[in-house]
XYZ file of C-alpha atoms in Angstrom:
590
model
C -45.688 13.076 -1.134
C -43.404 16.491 -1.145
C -43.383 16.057 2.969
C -41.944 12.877 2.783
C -39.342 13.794 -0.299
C -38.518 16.556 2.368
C -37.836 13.797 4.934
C -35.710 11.968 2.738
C -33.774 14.785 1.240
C -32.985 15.974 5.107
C -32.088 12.124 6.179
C -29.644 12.103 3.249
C -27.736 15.644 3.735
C -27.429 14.634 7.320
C -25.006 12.097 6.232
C -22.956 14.637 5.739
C -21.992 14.919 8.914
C -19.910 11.402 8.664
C -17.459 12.847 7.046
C -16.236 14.515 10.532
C -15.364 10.493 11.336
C -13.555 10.340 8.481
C -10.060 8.351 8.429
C -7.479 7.856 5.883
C -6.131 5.087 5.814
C -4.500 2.104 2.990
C -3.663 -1.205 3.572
C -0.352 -1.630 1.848
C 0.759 -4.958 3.102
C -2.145 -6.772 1.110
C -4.835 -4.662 0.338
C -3.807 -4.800 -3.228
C -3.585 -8.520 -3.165
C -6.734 -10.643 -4.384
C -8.086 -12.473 -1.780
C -7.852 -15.561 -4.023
C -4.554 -15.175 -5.203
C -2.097 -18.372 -4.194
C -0.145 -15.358 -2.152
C -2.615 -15.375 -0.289
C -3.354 -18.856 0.401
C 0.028 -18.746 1.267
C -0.687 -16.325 3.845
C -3.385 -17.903 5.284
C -1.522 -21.275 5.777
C 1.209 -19.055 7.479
C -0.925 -17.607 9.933
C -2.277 -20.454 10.628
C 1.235 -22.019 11.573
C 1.805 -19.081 13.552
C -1.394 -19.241 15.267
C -1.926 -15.468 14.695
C -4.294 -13.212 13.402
C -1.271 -10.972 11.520
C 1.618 -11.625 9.295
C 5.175 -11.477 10.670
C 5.187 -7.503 10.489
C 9.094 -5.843 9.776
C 10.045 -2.247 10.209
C 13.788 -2.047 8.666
C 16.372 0.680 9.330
C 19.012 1.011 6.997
C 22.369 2.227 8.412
C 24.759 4.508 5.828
C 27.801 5.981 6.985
C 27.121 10.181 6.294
C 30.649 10.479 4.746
C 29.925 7.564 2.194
C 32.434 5.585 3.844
C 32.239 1.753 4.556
C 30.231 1.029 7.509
C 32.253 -1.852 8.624
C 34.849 0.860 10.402
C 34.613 0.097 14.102
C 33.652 3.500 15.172
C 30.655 3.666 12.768
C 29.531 -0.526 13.376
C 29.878 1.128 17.394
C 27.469 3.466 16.482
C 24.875 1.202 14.475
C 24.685 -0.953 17.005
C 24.274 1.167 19.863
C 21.363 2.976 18.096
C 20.022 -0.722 17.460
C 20.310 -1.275 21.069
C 18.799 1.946 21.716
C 15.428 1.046 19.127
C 15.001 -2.385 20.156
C 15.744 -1.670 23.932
C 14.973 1.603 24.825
C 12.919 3.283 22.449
C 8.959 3.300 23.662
C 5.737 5.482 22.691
C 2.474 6.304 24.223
C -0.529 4.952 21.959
C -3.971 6.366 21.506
C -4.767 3.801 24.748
C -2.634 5.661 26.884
C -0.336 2.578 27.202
C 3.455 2.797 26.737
C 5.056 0.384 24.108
C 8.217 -0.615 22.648
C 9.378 -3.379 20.731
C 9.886 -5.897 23.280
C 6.094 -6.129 23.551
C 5.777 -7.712 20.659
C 9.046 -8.649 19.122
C 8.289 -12.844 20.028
C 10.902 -14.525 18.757
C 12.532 -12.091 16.571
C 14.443 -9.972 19.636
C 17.306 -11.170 18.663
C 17.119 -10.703 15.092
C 20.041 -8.709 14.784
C 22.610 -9.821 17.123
C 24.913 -11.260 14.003
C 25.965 -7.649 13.906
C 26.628 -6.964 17.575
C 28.763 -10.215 17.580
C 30.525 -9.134 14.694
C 31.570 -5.915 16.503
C 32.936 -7.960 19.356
C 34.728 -10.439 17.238
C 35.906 -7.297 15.391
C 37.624 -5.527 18.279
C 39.480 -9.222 19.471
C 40.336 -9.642 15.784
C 41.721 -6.218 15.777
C 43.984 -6.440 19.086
C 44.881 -10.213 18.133
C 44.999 -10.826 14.346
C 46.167 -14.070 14.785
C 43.256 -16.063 16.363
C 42.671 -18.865 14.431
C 38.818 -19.260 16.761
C 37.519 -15.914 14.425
C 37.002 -15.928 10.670
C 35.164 -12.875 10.094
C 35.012 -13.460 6.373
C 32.066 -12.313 3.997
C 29.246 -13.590 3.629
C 29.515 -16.710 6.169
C 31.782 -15.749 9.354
C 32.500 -18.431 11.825
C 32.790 -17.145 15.602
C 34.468 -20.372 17.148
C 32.313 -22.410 15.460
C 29.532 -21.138 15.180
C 28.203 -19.938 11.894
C 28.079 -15.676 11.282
C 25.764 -15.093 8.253
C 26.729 -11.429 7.421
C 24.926 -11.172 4.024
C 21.332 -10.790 6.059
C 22.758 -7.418 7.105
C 25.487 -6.349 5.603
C 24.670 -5.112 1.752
C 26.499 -3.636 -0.871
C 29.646 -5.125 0.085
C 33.137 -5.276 -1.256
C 35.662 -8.156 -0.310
C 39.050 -8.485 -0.641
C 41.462 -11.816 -1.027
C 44.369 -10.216 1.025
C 43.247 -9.696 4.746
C 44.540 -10.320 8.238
C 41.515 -9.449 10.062
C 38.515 -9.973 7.748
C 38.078 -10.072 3.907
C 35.711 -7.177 3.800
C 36.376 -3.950 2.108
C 33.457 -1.943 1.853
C 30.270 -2.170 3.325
C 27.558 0.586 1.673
C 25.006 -0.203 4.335
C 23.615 -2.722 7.372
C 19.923 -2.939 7.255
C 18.518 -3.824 10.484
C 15.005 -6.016 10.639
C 12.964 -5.563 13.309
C 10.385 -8.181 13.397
C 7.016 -7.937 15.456
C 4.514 -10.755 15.849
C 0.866 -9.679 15.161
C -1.315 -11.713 17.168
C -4.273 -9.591 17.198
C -5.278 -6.504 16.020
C -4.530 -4.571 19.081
C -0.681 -5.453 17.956
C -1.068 -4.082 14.669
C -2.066 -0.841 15.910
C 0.642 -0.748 18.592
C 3.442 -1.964 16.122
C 1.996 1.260 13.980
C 2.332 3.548 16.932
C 5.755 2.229 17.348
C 6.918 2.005 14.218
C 5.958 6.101 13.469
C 8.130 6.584 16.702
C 11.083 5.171 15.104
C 10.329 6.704 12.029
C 10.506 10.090 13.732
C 13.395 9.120 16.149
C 15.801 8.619 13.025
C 15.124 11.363 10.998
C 15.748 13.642 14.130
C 18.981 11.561 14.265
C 19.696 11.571 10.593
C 18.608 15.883 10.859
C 21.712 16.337 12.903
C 24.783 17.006 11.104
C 27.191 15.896 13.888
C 26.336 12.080 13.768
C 28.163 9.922 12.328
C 25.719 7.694 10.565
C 22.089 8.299 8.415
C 19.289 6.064 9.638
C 16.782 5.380 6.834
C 12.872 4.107 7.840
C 10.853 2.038 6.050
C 7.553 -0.382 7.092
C 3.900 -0.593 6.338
C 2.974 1.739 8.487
C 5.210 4.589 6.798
C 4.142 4.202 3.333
C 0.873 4.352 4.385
C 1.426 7.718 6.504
C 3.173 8.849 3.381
C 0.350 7.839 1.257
C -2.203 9.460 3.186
C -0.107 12.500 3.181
C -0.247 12.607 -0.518
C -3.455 12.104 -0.929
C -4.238 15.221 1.528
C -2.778 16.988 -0.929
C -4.937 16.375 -3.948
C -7.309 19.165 -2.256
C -5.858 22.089 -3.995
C -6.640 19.973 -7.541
C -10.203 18.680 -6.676
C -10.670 22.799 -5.520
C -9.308 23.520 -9.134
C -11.164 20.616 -11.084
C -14.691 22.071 -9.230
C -14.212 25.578 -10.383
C -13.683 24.445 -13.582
C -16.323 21.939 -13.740
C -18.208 24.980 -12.312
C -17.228 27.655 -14.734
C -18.439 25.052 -17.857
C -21.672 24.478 -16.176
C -22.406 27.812 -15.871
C -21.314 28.435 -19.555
C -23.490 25.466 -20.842
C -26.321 26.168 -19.010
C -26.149 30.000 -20.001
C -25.993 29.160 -23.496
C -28.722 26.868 -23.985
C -30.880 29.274 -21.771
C -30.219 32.221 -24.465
C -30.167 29.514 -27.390
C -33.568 28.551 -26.134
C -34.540 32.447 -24.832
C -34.745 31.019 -21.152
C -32.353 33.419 -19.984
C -33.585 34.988 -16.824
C -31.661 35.639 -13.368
C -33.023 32.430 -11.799
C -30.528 30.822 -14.729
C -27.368 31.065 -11.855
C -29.924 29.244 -9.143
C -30.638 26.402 -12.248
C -26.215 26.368 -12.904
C -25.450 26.278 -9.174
C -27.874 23.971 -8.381
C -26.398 21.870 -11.545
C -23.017 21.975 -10.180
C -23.858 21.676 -6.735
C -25.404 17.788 -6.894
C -22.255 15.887 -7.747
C -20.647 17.502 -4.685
C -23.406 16.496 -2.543
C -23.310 12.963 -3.567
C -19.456 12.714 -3.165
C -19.883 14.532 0.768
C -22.989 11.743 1.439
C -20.582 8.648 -0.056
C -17.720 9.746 2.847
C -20.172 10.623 5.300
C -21.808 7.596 4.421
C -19.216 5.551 4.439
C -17.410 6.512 7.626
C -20.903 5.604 9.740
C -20.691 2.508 8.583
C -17.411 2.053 9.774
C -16.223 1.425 6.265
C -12.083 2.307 5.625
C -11.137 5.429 3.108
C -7.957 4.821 1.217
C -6.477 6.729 -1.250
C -7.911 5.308 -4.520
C -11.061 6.897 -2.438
C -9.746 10.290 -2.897
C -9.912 9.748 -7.150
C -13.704 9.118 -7.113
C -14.630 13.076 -6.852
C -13.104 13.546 -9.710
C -14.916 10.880 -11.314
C -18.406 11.703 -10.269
C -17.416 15.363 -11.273
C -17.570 14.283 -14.387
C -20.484 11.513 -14.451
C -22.763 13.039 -12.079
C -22.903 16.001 -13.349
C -24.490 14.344 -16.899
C -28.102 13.577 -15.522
C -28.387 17.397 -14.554
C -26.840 18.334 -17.619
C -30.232 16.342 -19.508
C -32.351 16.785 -17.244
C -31.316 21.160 -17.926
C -31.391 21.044 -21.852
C -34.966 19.032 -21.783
C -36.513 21.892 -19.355
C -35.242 24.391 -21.554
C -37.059 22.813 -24.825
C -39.952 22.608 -22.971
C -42.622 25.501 -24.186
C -43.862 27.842 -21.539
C -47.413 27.708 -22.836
C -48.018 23.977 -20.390
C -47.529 24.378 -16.648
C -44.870 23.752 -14.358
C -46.175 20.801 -13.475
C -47.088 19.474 -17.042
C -43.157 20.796 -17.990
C -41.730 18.808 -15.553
C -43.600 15.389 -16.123
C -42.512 15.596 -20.053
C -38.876 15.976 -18.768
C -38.674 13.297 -16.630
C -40.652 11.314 -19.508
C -37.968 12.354 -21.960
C -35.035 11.827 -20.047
C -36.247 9.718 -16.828
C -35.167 6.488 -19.036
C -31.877 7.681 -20.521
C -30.620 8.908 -17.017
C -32.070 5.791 -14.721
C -30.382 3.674 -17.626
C -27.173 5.070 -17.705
C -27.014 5.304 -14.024
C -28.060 1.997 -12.915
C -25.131 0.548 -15.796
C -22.485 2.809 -14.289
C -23.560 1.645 -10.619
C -23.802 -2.026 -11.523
C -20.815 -1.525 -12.956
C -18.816 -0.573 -9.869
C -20.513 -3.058 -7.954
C -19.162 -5.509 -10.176
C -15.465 -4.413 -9.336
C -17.180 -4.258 -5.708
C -16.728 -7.703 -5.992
C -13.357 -8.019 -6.418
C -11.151 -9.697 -4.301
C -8.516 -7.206 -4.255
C -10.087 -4.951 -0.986
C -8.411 -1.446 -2.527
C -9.864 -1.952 -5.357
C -13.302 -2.877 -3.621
C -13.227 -0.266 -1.215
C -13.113 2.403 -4.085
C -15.752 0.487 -6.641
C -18.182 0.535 -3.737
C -17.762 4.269 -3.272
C -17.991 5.015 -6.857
C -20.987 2.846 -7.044
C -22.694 4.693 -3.915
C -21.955 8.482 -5.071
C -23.627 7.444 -8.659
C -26.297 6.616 -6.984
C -26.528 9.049 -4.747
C -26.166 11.690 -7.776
C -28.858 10.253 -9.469
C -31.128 10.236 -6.455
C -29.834 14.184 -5.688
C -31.623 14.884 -9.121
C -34.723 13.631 -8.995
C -35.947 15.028 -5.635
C -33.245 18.326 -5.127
C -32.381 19.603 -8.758
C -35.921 19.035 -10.148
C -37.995 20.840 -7.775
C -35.203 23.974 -7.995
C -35.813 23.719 -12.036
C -39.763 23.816 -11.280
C -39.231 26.191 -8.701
C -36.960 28.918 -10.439
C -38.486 28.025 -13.876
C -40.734 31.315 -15.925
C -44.412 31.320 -15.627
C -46.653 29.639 -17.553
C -47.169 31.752 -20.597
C -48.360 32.253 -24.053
C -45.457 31.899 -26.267
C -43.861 35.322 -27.590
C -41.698 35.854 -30.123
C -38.220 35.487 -30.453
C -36.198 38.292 -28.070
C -33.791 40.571 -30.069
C -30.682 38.417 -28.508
C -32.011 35.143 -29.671
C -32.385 36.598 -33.484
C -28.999 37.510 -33.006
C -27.229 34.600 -31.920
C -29.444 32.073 -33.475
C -27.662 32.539 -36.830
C -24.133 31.900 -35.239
C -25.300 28.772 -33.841
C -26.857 27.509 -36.779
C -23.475 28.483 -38.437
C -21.838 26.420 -35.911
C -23.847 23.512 -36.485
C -23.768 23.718 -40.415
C -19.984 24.179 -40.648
C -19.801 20.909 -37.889
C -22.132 18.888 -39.819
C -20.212 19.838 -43.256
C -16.724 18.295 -41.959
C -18.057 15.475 -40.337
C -20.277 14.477 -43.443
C -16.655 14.912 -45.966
C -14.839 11.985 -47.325
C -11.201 13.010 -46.397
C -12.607 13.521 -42.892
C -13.992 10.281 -42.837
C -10.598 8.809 -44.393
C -9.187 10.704 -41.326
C -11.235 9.300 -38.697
C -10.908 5.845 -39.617
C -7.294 5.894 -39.212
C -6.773 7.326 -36.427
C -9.159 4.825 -35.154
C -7.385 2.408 -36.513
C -3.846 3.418 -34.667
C -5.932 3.469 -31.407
C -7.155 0.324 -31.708
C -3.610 -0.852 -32.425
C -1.910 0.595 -29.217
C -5.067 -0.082 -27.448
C -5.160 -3.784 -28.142
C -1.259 -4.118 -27.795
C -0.970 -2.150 -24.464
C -3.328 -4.493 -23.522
C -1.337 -7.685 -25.050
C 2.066 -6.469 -22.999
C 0.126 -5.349 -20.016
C 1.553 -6.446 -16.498
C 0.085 -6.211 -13.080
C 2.881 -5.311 -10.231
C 2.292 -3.248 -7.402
C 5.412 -0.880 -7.722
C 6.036 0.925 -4.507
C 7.641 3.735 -6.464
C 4.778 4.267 -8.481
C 2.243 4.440 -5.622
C 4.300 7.084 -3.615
C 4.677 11.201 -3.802
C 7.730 12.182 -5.671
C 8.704 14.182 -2.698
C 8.887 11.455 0.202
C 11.456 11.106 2.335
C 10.909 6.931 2.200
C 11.488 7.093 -1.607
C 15.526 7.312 -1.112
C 15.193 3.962 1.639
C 12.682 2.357 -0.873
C 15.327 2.694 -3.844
C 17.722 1.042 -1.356
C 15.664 -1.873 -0.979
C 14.603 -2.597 -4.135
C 18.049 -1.892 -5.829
C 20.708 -3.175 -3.457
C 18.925 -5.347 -0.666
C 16.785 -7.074 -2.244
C 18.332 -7.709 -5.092
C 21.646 -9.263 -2.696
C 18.861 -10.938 0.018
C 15.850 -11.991 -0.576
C 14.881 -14.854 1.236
C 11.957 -17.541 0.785
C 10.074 -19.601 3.624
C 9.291 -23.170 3.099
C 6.516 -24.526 5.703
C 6.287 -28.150 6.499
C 2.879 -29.040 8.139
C 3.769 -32.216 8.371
C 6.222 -32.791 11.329
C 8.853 -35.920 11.089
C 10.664 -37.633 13.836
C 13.849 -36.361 13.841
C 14.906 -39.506 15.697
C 14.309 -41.635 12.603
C 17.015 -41.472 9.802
C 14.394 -42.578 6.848
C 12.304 -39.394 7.518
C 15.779 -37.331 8.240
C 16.793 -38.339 4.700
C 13.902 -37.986 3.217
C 13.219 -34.453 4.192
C 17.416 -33.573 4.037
C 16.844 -34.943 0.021
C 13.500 -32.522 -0.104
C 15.674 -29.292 1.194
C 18.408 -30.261 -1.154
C 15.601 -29.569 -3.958
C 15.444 -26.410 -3.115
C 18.821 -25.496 -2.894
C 19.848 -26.937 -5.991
C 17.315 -24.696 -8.060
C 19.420 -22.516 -10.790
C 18.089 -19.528 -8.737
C 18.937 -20.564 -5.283
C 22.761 -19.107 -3.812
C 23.514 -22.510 -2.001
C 23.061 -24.389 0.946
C 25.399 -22.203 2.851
C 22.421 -19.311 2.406
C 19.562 -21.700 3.681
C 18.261 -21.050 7.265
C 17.751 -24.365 8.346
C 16.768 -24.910 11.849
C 17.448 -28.444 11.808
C 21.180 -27.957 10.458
C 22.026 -25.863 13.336
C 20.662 -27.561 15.820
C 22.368 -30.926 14.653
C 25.668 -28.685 14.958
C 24.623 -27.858 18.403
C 23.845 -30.866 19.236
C 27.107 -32.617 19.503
C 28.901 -29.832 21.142
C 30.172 -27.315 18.936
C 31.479 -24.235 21.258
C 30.135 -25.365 23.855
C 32.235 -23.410 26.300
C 31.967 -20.276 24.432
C 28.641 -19.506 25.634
C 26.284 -19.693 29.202
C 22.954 -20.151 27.367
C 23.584 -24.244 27.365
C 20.666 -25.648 29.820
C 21.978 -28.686 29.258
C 25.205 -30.501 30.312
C 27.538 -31.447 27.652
C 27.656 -35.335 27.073
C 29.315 -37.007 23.297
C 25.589 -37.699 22.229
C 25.597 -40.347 19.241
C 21.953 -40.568 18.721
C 20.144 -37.477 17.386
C 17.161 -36.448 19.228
C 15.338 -33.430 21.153
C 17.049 -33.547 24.112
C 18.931 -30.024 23.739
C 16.142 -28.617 21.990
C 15.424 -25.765 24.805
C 19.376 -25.163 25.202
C 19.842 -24.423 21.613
C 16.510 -22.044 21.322
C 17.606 -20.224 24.415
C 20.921 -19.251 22.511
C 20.419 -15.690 20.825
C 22.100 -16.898 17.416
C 20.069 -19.657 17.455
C 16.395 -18.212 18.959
C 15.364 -16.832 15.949
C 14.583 -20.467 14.931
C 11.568 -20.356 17.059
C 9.643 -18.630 14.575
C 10.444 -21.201 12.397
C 8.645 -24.058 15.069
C 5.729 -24.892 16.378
C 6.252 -26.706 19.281
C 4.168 -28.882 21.509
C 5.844 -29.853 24.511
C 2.842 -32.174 25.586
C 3.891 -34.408 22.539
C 6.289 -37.327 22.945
C-alpha cells in the first residue's frame, strides 16, 4: 500500500516537468464568444461561404501626421502610401518553419484593399497641376475618378470638409487607417499571418521611434493584443510571489498558534506549516504541467487560478492541521491519524468534490476562455485534495510527538490559555448583543440590495480596454478605433446563399427591393455607403471609363442585356477585385 502511494505521488510530481512546454497564449478573436451564440452561427455560415477553415483575419495601421496636421497634404498621403506599398509589397519575415512570408501569401482577394488611397494621391497631384478637370471630383466621402466611384470614408477618418474648394472639399483629415486583409484557409495561415503581423507591428514602431519621419504608424490585430496580453500576464509573477509569502507567513502563524493553543509546539511544527503551504503550490505546478502534456492552451484567465487555489487549497490542510492537533498523544500515530481523516475525511472530500464539480460545470461552457480556465481550476482542486491525503498526511504522522501519556499543561499553555479564552468570550459577547445583531442585519440588507441590482443592470461586453495593461502601446490605436473609426465606419456583411440569375429582371428586382431593406434602416448611412458588387459591376458593364484603364479583358460593345459576360474584366480591375471576396464563383456553372 505505502509502495504504491510512493508510485503515485512520484507519477504526479513528475508532471511537473510540463510546465517547461508551457505556452501562453489567448484567443481574442472568439475565444470569449459562446460557441452557441448566433455570432457564431454567423461565423460558421461565413466560413463556410469562404470555404476556409479561418475568418477573414485584418491587421490595421493607422496613419497620423506627427505634427497633428491633416494627412491629406500631398507630402504626408506620399508618405502613407509608400509605407503601404512598402508593408503590403515588401515587408516579409522568417517563421518558426524557416519559411519567408509576407502578405502577398495570403492576402487572396484583399491585395488591393487599399488602392482608393493610392488613386486618390494620383488624382490629387493632376487635380493640383489642373484644377479645372471636370473627369476628377475628389470630394468627401464618395470621389468619382472619371467615373468611377472613390469611397474615401473606408480610409479616411476624422475628417473635416469644406463647401468652398477648387481641388477637393476636404479640410482635415486626422488619420487613414489602412486594412490589410489575409485569408485563413488553414491553420498553417493563421500562424504565418501571426508571424507577419508581429513583423509589422515591430516595423512601425521602429518607424514611429524615429523623430525625423513625417508620419506615426499605429498597429493593431489579433495577434498584438494577444502578445500584449501575454505580456501582462507575465507580469502578475511579482504578485503571485507576494500573495505566497503572505499566504505563507499566515500559515505559519495559524499553525503556530494552534500548536501552542493545543501544547503541540515542537520544532517539527515549521516541517507541519511548510508542508501546509507547500500543497496548493504543488497542485497549481501539476495543473500547468498537466495541462501543457496534453497539449491543452494556457491563456491568461489561467494565470488567476493560483491565486484561487491559494486560497481554497490551502483549507483541507488547514482541517486536516487543527484535527491532528486535538488529537491526544496517549493513541498512536496510526490510531491519530485514522480519527483525523474520520473527522475531517467527509468535510474535505465534500467540499472538494462541490468546488471541482463546480468548475466542471463552467467547463462546460461554450465560451472556450472561460472553459479553458474552469477546467484548470477544476484539475488543481483536485489535485490539492489528492496532495493531502497521500503527501501532507504522512509528513503530519511522520513529524508528529510520540505516543505518550498525557502531561500536564506546559507553563506557556497556562499562560496563553487565558488570553484565548478572553478572545473567545469577548467574540462570543458582541456577536450574541442585540445592537450587533440590529447591525448585521442591515448591512446585510444593503448587500443584498447592490448585490441583486448589480446583478439586475449587469451587461456582458468584451471591452478591449478593460482586458489590456494600462501601459500598452496598442491602448492609444485601440482608443482610435473604438472612438473615431468605428464610430465613422463600421460596416456589416449580408450573405446570400442563395444565388439568382442575374439575367432575369424578376429575381434582379426582387433582390434590388431586399438590399433596399437594408439601406433604408434608421441606422443605415445610405445606399451610397453599401458595397454592392452587383451595382458596380452593372456600372461596368455598359462601359463606364472604359478607356481609363488596361485591366478590361473584354472588348467594349453597347451591351443592352445584362449578363456575366464581363464578369472576369471587372474582377481583374483593382477597384473592383475586392468584390471577389464577396463571390463564390463556379465557372463550371452555366
Amino acid at each position: 500500500m505505502a509502495g504504491g502511494i510512493v508510485v503515485i505521488t512520484g507519477f504526479l510530481l513528475h508532471l511537473v516537468v510540463g510546465m517547461v512546454r508551457l505556452h501562453l497564449r489567448d484567443n481574442v478573436r472568439d475565444g470569449y464568444t459562446p460557441r452557441t451564440s448566433r455570432s457564431r452561427m454567423e461565423t460558421d455560415l461565413y466560413r463556410e461561404f469562404l470555404g476556409s477553415e479561418g475568418d477573414p483575419a485584418m491587421t490595421t495601421v493607422l496613419m497620423l501626421a506627427r505634427d497633428n496636421g491633416s494627412m491629406h497634404r500631398l507630402n504626408y498621403l506620399k508618405e502613407a502610401v509608400q509605407e503601404m506599398i512598402y508593408i503590403s509589397k515588401n515587408l516579409t519575415v522568417v517563421t518558426p518553419s524557416g519559411s519567408s512570408v509576407g502578405y502577398e501569401n495570403f492576402c487572396g482577394h484583399y491585395c488591393d484593399a487599399n488602392a482608393v488611397v493610392g488613386y486618390f494621391l494620383q488624382s490629387l497631384y493632376e487635380k493640383t497641376e489642373n484644377p479645372a478637370a471636370k473627369s476628377l471630383h475628389l470630394t468627401y466621402p464618395i470621389g468619382d475618378l472619371r467615373g468611377i466611384k472613390l469611397h474615401l470614408e473606408r480610409n479616411f477618418f476624422g475628417v473635416e470638409t469644406t463647401e468652398d474648394y477648387n481641388i477637393t472639399n476636404i479640410k482635415y483629415v486626422r488619420l487613414i487607417s489602412m486594412s490589410f486583409m489575409a485569408e485563413m484557409k488553414t491553420v498553417i495561415d493563421t500562424e504565418r499571418l501571426g508571424a507577419w503581423e508581429m513583423a509589422v507591428y515591430a516595423y512601425c514602431s521602429n518607424y514611429t521611434n524615429k523623430e525625423n519621419n513625417l508620419l506615426e504608424l499605429l498597429v493593431l490585430g489579433a495577434e498584438i493584443v494577444d502578445t500584449e496580453m501575454n505580456k501582462d500576464g507575465q507580469k502578475m509573477a511579482p504578485y503571485f510571489a507576494t500573495g505566497f509569502c503572505i499566504m505563507f507567513v499566515f500559515v505559519c502563524l495559524t499553525v503556530f498558534c494552534s500548536s501552542l493553543y493545543f501544547d503541540r509546539l515542537h520544532w517539527n511544527t515549521i516541517a507541519i506549516a511548510v508542508s501546509c503551504a507547500l500543497v496548493p503550490i504543488l497542485a497549481i505546478t501539476t495543473t500547468f504541467g498537466l495541462g501543457s502534456l496534453i497539449g491543452n492552451r494556457t491563456n491568461s484567465l489561467m494565470l488567476i487560478m493560483p491565486f484561487l487555489i491559494m486560497g481554497i487549497g490551502v483549507n483541507d490542510s488547514f482541517l486536516t492541521v487543527h484535527a491532528w492537533l486535538r488529537q491526544p498523544l496517549r493513541s498512536s500515530k496510526a490510531v491519530r491519524l485514522g480519527k483525523v481523516l474520520e473527522e475531517v475525511g467527509p468535510s474535505i472530500t465534500t467540499t472538494t468534490l462541490t468546488n471541482v464539480v463546480t468548475f466542471l460545470i463552467g467547463w462546460l461552457t461554450p465560451t472556450e476562455e472561460i472553459s479553458i480556465f474552469c477546467l484548470g481550476c477544476a484539475m488543481a482542486l483536485g489535485f490539492a485534495y489528492v496532495y493531502t491525503v497521500i503527501i501532507f498526511c504522512p509528513i503530519l504522522y511522520y513529524c508528529s510527538p510520540e505516543e505518550s501519556k498525557e502531561k500536564s499543561e506546559s507553563c506557556v499553555r497556562q499562560k496563553t490559555r487565558p488570553m484565548f479564552r478572553a478572545i473567545l468570550h469577548i467574540l462570543s459577547r458582541a456577536l450574541s448583543d442585540r445592537r450587533v445583531a440590529i447591525f448585521l442585519f442591515l448591512g446585510t440588507l444593503v448587500y443584498w440590495y447592490f448585490g441583486v441590482m448589480g446583478t439586475i443592470s449587469m451587461t456582458a461586453k468584451l471591452d478591449t480596454e478593460k482586458i489590456l495593461p494600462k501601459d500598452t502601446p496598442i491602448l492609444r490605436p485601440n482608443n482610435f478605433m473604438e472612438n473615431i473609426v468605428w464610430t465613422e465606419y463600421y460596416p456589416v456583411s449580408v450573405i446570400v446563399n442563395n444565388p439568382i440569375d442575374i439575367r432575369d429582371s424578376n429575381q434582379m428586382s426582387e433582390l434590388n427591393a431586399f438590399v433596399d431593406e437594408f439601406e433604408n434602416l434608421p441606422t443605415c448611412r445610405g445606399k451610397n455607403f453599401t458595397m454592392f458588387w452587383l451595382r458596380d459591376y452593372q456600372q461596368y458593364y455598359y462601359g463606364v471609363a472604359v478607356n481609363d484603364f488596361e485591366y478590361y479583358s473584354d472588348d467594349y460593345t453597347d451591351e443592352v442585356e445584362f449578363g456575366y459576360k464581363k464578369l472576369n474584366g471587372f474582377l481583374g480591375n483593382p477597384l473592383y477585385k475586392h468584390h471577389k471576396a464577396f463571390l463564390n464563383l463556379d465557372f463550371n456553372q452555366t
